[in-house]
Coordinates of C-alpha atoms in Angstrom, one line a residue:
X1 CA 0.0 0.0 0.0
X2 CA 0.9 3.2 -1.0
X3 CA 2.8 5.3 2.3
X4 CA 1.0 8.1 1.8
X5 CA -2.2 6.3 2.4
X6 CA -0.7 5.7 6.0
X7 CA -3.4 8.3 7.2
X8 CA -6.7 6.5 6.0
X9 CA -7.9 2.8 7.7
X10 CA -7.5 0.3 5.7
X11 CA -11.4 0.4 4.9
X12 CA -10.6 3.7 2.7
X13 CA -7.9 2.2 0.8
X14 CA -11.0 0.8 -2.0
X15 CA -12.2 4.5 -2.6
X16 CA -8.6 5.9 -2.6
X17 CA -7.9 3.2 -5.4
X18 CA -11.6 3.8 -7.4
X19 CA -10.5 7.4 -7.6
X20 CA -7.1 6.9 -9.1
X21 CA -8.7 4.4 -11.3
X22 CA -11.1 7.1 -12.7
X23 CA -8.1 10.0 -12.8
X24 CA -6.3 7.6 -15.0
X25 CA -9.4 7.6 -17.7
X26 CA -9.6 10.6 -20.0
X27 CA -13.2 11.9 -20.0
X28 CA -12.2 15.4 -21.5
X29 CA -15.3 17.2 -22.3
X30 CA -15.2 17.7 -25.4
X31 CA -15.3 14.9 -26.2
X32 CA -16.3 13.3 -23.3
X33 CA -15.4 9.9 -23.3
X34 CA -17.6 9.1 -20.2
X35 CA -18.7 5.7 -20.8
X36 CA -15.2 4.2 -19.5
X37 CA -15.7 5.8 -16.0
X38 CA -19.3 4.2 -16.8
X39 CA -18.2 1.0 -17.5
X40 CA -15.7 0.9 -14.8
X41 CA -18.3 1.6 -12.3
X42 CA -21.2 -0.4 -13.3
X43 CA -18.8 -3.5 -13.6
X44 CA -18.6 -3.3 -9.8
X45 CA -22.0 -2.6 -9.0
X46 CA -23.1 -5.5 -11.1
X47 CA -20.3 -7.4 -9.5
X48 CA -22.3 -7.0 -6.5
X49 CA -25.9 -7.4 -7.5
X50 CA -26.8 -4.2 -8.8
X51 CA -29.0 -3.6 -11.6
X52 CA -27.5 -0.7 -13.7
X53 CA -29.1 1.5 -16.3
X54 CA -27.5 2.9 -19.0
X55 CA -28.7 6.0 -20.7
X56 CA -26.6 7.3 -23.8
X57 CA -26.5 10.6 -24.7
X58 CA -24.5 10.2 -27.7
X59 CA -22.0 7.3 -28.5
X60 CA -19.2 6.9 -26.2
X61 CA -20.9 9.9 -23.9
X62 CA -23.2 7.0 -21.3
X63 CA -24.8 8.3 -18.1
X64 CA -25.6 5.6 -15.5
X65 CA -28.0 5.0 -12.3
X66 CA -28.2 2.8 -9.7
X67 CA -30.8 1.8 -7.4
X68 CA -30.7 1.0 -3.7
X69 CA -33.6 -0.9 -3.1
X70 CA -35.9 0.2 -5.6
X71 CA -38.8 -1.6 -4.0
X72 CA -39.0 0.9 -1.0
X73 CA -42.8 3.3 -1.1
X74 CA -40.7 6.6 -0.2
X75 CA -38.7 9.2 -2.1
X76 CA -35.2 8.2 -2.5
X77 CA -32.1 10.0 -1.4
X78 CA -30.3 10.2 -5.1
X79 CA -26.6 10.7 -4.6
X80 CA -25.1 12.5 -7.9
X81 CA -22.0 13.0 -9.6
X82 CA -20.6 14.2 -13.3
X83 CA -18.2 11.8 -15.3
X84 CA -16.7 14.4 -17.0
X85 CA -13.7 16.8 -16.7
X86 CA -12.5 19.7 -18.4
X87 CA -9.7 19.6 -20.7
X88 CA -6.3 18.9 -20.0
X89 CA -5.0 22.4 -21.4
X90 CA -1.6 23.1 -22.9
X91 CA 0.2 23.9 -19.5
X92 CA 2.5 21.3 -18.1
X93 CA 1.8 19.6 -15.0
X94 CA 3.9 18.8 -12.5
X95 CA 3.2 15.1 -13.0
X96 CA 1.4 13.2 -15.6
X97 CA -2.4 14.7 -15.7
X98 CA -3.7 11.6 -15.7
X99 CA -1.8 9.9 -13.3
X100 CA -3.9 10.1 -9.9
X101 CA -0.3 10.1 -8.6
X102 CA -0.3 10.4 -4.5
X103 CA 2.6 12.8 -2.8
X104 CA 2.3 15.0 -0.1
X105 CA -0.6 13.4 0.8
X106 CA -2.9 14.4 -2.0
X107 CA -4.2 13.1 -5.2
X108 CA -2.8 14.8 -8.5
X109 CA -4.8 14.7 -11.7
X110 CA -7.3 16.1 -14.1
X111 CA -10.7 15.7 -12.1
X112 CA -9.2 14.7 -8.7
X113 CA -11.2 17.9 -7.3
X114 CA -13.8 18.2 -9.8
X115 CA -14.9 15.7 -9.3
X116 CA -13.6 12.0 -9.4
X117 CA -12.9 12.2 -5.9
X118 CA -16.4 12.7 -5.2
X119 CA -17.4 10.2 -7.4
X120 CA -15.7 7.2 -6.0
X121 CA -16.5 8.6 -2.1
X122 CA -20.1 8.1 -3.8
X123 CA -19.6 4.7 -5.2
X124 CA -17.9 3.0 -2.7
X125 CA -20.5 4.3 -0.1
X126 CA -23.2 2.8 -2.5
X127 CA -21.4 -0.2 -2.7
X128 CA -20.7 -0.4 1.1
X129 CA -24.6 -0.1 2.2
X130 CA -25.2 -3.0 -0.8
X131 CA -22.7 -5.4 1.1
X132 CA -24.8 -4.4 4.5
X133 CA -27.9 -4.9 3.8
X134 CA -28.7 -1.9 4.1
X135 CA -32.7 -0.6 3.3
X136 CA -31.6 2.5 2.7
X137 CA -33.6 3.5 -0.7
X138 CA -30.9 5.5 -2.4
X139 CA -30.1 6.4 -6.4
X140 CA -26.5 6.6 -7.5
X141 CA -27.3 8.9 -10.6
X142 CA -23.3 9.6 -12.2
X143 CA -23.7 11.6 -15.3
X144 CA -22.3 12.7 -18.7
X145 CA -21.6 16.2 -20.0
X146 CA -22.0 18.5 -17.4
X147 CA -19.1 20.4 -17.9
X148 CA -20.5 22.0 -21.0
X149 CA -24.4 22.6 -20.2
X150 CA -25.8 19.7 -17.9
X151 CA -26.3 17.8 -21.0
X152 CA -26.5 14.7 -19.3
X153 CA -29.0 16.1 -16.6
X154 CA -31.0 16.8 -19.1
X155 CA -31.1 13.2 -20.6
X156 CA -31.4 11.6 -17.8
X157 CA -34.1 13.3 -15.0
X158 CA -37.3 12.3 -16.4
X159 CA -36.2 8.4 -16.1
X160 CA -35.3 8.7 -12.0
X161 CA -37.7 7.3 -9.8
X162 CA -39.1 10.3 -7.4
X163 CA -36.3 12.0 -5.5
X164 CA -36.8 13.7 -1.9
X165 CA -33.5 15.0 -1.0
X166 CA -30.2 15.1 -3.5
X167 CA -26.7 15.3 -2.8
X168 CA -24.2 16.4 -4.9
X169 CA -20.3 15.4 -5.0
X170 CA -18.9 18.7 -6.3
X171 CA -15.8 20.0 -4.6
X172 CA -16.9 22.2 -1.5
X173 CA -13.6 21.4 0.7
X174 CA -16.1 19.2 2.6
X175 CA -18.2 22.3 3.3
X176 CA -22.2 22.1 2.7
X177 CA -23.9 24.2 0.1
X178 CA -27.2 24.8 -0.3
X179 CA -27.6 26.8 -3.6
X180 CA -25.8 28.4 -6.4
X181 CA -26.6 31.1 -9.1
X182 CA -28.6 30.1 -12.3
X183 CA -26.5 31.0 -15.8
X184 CA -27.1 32.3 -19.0
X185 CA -24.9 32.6 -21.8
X186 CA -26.1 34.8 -24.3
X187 CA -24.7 35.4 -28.2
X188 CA -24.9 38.9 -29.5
X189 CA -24.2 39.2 -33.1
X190 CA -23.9 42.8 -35.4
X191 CA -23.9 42.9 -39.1
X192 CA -22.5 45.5 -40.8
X193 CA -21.6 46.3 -44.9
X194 CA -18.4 45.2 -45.8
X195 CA -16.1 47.8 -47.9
X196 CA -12.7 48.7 -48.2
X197 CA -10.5 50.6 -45.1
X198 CA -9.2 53.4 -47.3
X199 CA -13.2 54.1 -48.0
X200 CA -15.3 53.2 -44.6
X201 CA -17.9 55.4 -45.7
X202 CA -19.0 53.0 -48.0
X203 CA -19.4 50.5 -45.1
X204 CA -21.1 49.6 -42.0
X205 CA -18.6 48.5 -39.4
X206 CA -20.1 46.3 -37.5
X207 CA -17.8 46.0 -34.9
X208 CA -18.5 49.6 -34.1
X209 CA -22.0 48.6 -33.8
X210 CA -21.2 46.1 -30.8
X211 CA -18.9 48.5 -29.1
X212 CA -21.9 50.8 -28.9
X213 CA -24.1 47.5 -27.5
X214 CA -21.7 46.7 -24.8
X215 CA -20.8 50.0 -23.7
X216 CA -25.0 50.4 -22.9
X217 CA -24.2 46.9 -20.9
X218 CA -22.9 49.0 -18.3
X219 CA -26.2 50.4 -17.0
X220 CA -27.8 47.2 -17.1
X221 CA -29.8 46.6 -14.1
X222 CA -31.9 43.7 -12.7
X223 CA -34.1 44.9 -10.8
X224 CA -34.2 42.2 -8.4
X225 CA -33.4 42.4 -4.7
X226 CA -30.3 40.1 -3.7
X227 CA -30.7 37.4 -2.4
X228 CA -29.4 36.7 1.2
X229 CA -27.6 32.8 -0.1
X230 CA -26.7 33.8 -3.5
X231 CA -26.1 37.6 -3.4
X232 CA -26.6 39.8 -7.1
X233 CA -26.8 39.0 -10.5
X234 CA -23.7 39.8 -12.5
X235 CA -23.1 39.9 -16.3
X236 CA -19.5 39.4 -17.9
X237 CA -18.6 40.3 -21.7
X238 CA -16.6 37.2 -22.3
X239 CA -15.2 37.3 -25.9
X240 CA -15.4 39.1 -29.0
X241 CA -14.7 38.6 -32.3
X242 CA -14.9 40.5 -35.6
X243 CA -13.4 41.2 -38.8
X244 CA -11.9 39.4 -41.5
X245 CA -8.8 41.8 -42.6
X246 CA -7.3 44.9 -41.2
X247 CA -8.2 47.0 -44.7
X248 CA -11.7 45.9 -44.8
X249 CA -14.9 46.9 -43.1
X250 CA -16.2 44.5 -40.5
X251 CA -19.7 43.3 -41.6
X252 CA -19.9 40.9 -38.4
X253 CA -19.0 40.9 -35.0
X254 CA -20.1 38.6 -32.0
X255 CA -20.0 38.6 -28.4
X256 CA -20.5 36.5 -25.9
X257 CA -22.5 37.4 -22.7
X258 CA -21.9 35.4 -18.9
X259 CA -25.1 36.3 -17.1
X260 CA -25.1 34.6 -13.4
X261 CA -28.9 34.1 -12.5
X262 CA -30.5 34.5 -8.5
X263 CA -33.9 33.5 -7.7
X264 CA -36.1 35.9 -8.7
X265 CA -34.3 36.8 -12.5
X266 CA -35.6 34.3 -14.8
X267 CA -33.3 33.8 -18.0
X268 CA -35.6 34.7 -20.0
X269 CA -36.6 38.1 -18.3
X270 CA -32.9 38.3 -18.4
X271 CA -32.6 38.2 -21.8
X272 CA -35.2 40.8 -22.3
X273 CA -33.4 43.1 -20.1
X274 CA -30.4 43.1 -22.5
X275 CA -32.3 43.1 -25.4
X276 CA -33.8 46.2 -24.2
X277 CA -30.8 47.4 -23.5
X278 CA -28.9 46.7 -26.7
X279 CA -31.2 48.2 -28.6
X280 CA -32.7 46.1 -31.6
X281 CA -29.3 46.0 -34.1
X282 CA -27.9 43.4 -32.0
X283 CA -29.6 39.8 -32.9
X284 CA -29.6 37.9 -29.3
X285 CA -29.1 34.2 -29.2
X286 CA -29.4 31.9 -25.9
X287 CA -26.4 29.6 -26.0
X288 CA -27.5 28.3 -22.4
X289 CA -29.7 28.7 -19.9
X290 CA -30.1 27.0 -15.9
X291 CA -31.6 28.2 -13.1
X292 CA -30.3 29.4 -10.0
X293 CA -30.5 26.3 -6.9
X294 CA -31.1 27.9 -3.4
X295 CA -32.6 25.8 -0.4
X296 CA -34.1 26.6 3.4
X297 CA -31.5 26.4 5.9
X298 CA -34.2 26.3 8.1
X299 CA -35.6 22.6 6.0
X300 CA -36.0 20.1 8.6
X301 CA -33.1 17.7 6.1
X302 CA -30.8 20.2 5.0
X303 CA -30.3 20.9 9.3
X304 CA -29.7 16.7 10.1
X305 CA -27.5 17.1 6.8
X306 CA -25.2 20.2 8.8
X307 CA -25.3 18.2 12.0
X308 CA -24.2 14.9 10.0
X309 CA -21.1 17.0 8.0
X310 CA -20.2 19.1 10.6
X311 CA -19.4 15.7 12.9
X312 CA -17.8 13.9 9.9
X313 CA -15.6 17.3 9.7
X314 CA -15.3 17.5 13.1
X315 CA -15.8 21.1 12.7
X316 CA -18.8 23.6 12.5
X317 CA -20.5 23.9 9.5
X318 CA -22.5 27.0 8.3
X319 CA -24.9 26.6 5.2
X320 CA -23.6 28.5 2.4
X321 CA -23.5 28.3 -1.6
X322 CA -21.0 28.3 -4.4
X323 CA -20.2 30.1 -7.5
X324 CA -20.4 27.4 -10.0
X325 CA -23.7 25.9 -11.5
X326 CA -24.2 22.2 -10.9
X327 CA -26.6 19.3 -12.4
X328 CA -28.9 20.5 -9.7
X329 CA -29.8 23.4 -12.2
X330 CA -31.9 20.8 -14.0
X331 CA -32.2 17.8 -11.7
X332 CA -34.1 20.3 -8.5
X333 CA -36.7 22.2 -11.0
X334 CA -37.4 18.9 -12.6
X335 CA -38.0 16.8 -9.2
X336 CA -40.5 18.8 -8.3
X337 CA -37.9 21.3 -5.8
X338 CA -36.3 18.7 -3.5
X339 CA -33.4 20.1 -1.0
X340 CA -30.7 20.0 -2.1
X341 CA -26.7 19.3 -0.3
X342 CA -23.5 20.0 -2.3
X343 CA -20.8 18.9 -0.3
X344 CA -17.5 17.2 -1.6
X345 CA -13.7 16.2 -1.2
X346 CA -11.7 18.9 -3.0
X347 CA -10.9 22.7 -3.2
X348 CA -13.0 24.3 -5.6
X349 CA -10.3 27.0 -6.2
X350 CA -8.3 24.1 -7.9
X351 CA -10.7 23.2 -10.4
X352 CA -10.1 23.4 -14.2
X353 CA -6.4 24.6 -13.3
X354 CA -2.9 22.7 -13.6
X355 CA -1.6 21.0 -11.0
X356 CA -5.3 19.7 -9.6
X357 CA -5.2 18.0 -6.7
X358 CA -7.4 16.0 -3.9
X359 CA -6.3 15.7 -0.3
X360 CA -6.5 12.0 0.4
X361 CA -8.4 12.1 3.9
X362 CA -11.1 14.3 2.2
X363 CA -11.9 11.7 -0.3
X364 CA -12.9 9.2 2.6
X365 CA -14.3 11.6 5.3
X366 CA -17.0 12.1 2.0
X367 CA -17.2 8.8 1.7
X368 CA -18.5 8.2 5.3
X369 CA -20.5 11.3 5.0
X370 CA -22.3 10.1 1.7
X371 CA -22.5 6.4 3.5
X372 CA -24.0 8.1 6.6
X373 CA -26.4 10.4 4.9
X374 CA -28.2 7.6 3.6
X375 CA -28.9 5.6 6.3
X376 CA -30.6 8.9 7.9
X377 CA -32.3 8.8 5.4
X378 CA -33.7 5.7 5.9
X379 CA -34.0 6.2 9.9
X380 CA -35.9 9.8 9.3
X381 CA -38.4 7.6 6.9
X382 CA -39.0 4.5 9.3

């Protein structure tokens, strides 16, 4: 055994291995690649008993879920996690990106903190209450593509049995959030009449258009009050483009648009806002749209779900929220608004950046938090 793993019983030492195992496998999005995490995870659970489904969302690019007890009358608990990573990026790394090397008493590798760590806590604590006996009525729901839209999400919801609570694995440093902002990406396009440099009054420059349209971006407001988890909506001008030739009149330019959502601001009011604000020479296009995730502190589950993590983490834990978007954008609206728990191994300030990396202990303390959630789930429902 590996000396760095000197720190975690001998009982951690399968989820330590299952995350390195699913480092190792390249599920850049694009392209994805996701069905050999899949396969690698559903061989085990099938190993053990478990009936899998398999959902494709396009070939090579599977989702899969797993049910705990499927026979039980009550709302599961559906423990969810993303089989994708970002991109490896041009940078070098330190060591091999796909290594799942351990020093220092960390986990190196592409998706170590966002979020294969998480996954295999997840696994292995579905595969642990599956050796026990356990009645705990719990989905393992591990999906494609959410790195680029909640793809998989999307695919998948409307085939899960009904949810009560859900927990998800993304990297929180073993903090619990409750909610994040919502996210629309917005395409703004001006056309213009193309002529030559040396006579621009013969043109339209369409790239002067935009300027105009994202200087009026700065008084955009909301109107919305901010919200106490989640704070205000933002915007971001992200990229532009334009232009074919330094001597020739732009007859096209687009933008991009980051628009972060709260409860209250609706993508599609949002969208009107900068419409209005644009004025109509800009053609508006939504790339993507999910809602903003924000949950009671006060809910009766979310509390047993502090006490439970703050014991695990032998620390205390205040409800809070994060800045990314998760596959709770489109798994809580759909499921009829169940709580929701985002809590996992990892520092979220090392996602998507060279050099990612997992503390070691993390990855199991999640692990027995996941394995203990569920069965209070099952004791709250008895």
């Amino acid at each position: 055994m590996n000396s760095a793993l000197n720190k975690v019983p001998e009982e951690a030492v399968p989820t330590i291995e299952l995350a390195q195992q699913l480092v190792r496998l390249d599920t850049s999005n694009p392209p994805g690649n996701e069905t050999l995490a899949a396969k690698l995870i559903a061989d085990r659970l099938v190993s053990l008993g478990v009936d899998v489904q398999w959902h494709e969302l396009e070939p090579g690019r599977d989702s899969i879920v797993a049910h705990l007890n499927p026979g039980a009358s009550d709302a599961a608990l559906c423990l969810c996690g993303h089989l994708d990573t970002v991109p490896l990026g041009s940078e070098p790394w330190k060591v091999s990106a796909l290594s799942g090397e351990i020093s220092e008493y960390r986990m190196w590798g592409r998706g170590t903190t966002d979020m294969k760590c998480g996954v295999a806590a997840m696994v292995t604590a579905f595969e642990r209450l599956r050796v026990q006996g356990s009645k705990a009525n719990v989905v393992l729901a591990l999906l494609a593509s959410e790195e680029t839209g909640c793809q998989g999400a999307v695919h998948v919801v409307d085939k899960l049995p009904p949810i009560g609570a859900l927990v998800i694995a993304e990297p929180t440093n073993g903090e619990l959030a409750i909610g994040h902002k919502g996210v629309l990406w917005l395409k703004l396009t001006t056309k213009g009449k193309a002529a030559h440099g040396s006579m621009p009054h013969l043109g339209v420059n369409a790239i002067d258009i935009m300027s105009t349209a994202i200087s009026s971006l700065r008084s955009l407001s909301f109107g919305v009050a901010s919200s106490p988890l989640l704070g205000d909506p933002t915007y971001n001008v992200g990229t532009v483009s334009g232009g074919s030739g330094t001597n020739i009149v732009p007859d096209r330019c687009e933008c991009t648009v980051d628009i972060r959502l709260i409860p209250g601001l609706t993508a599609s009011h949002a969208k009107k806002l900068v419409a209005e604000c644009v004025g109509g020479d800009v053609e508006i296009e939504t790339v993507l749209a999910l809602d903003a995730v924000a949950c009671d502190p006060d809910d009766a589950w979310i509390q047993s779900v502090t006490a439970r993590t703050a014991e695990i983490e032998g620390r205390r834990i205040t409800p809070t929220s994060v800045s990314y978007f998760t596959d709770g954008s489109v798994l809580v609206p759909a499921l009829n608004s169940p709580p929701i728990a985002i809590v996992g191994p990892g520092d979220p300030a090392l996602a998507h950046k060279v050099n990612e990396s997992c503390s070691v202990t993390a990855i199991w303390r999640a692990s027995q938090l996941y394995e203990r959630l569920a069965l209070d789930w099952t004791d709250s429902n008895n």
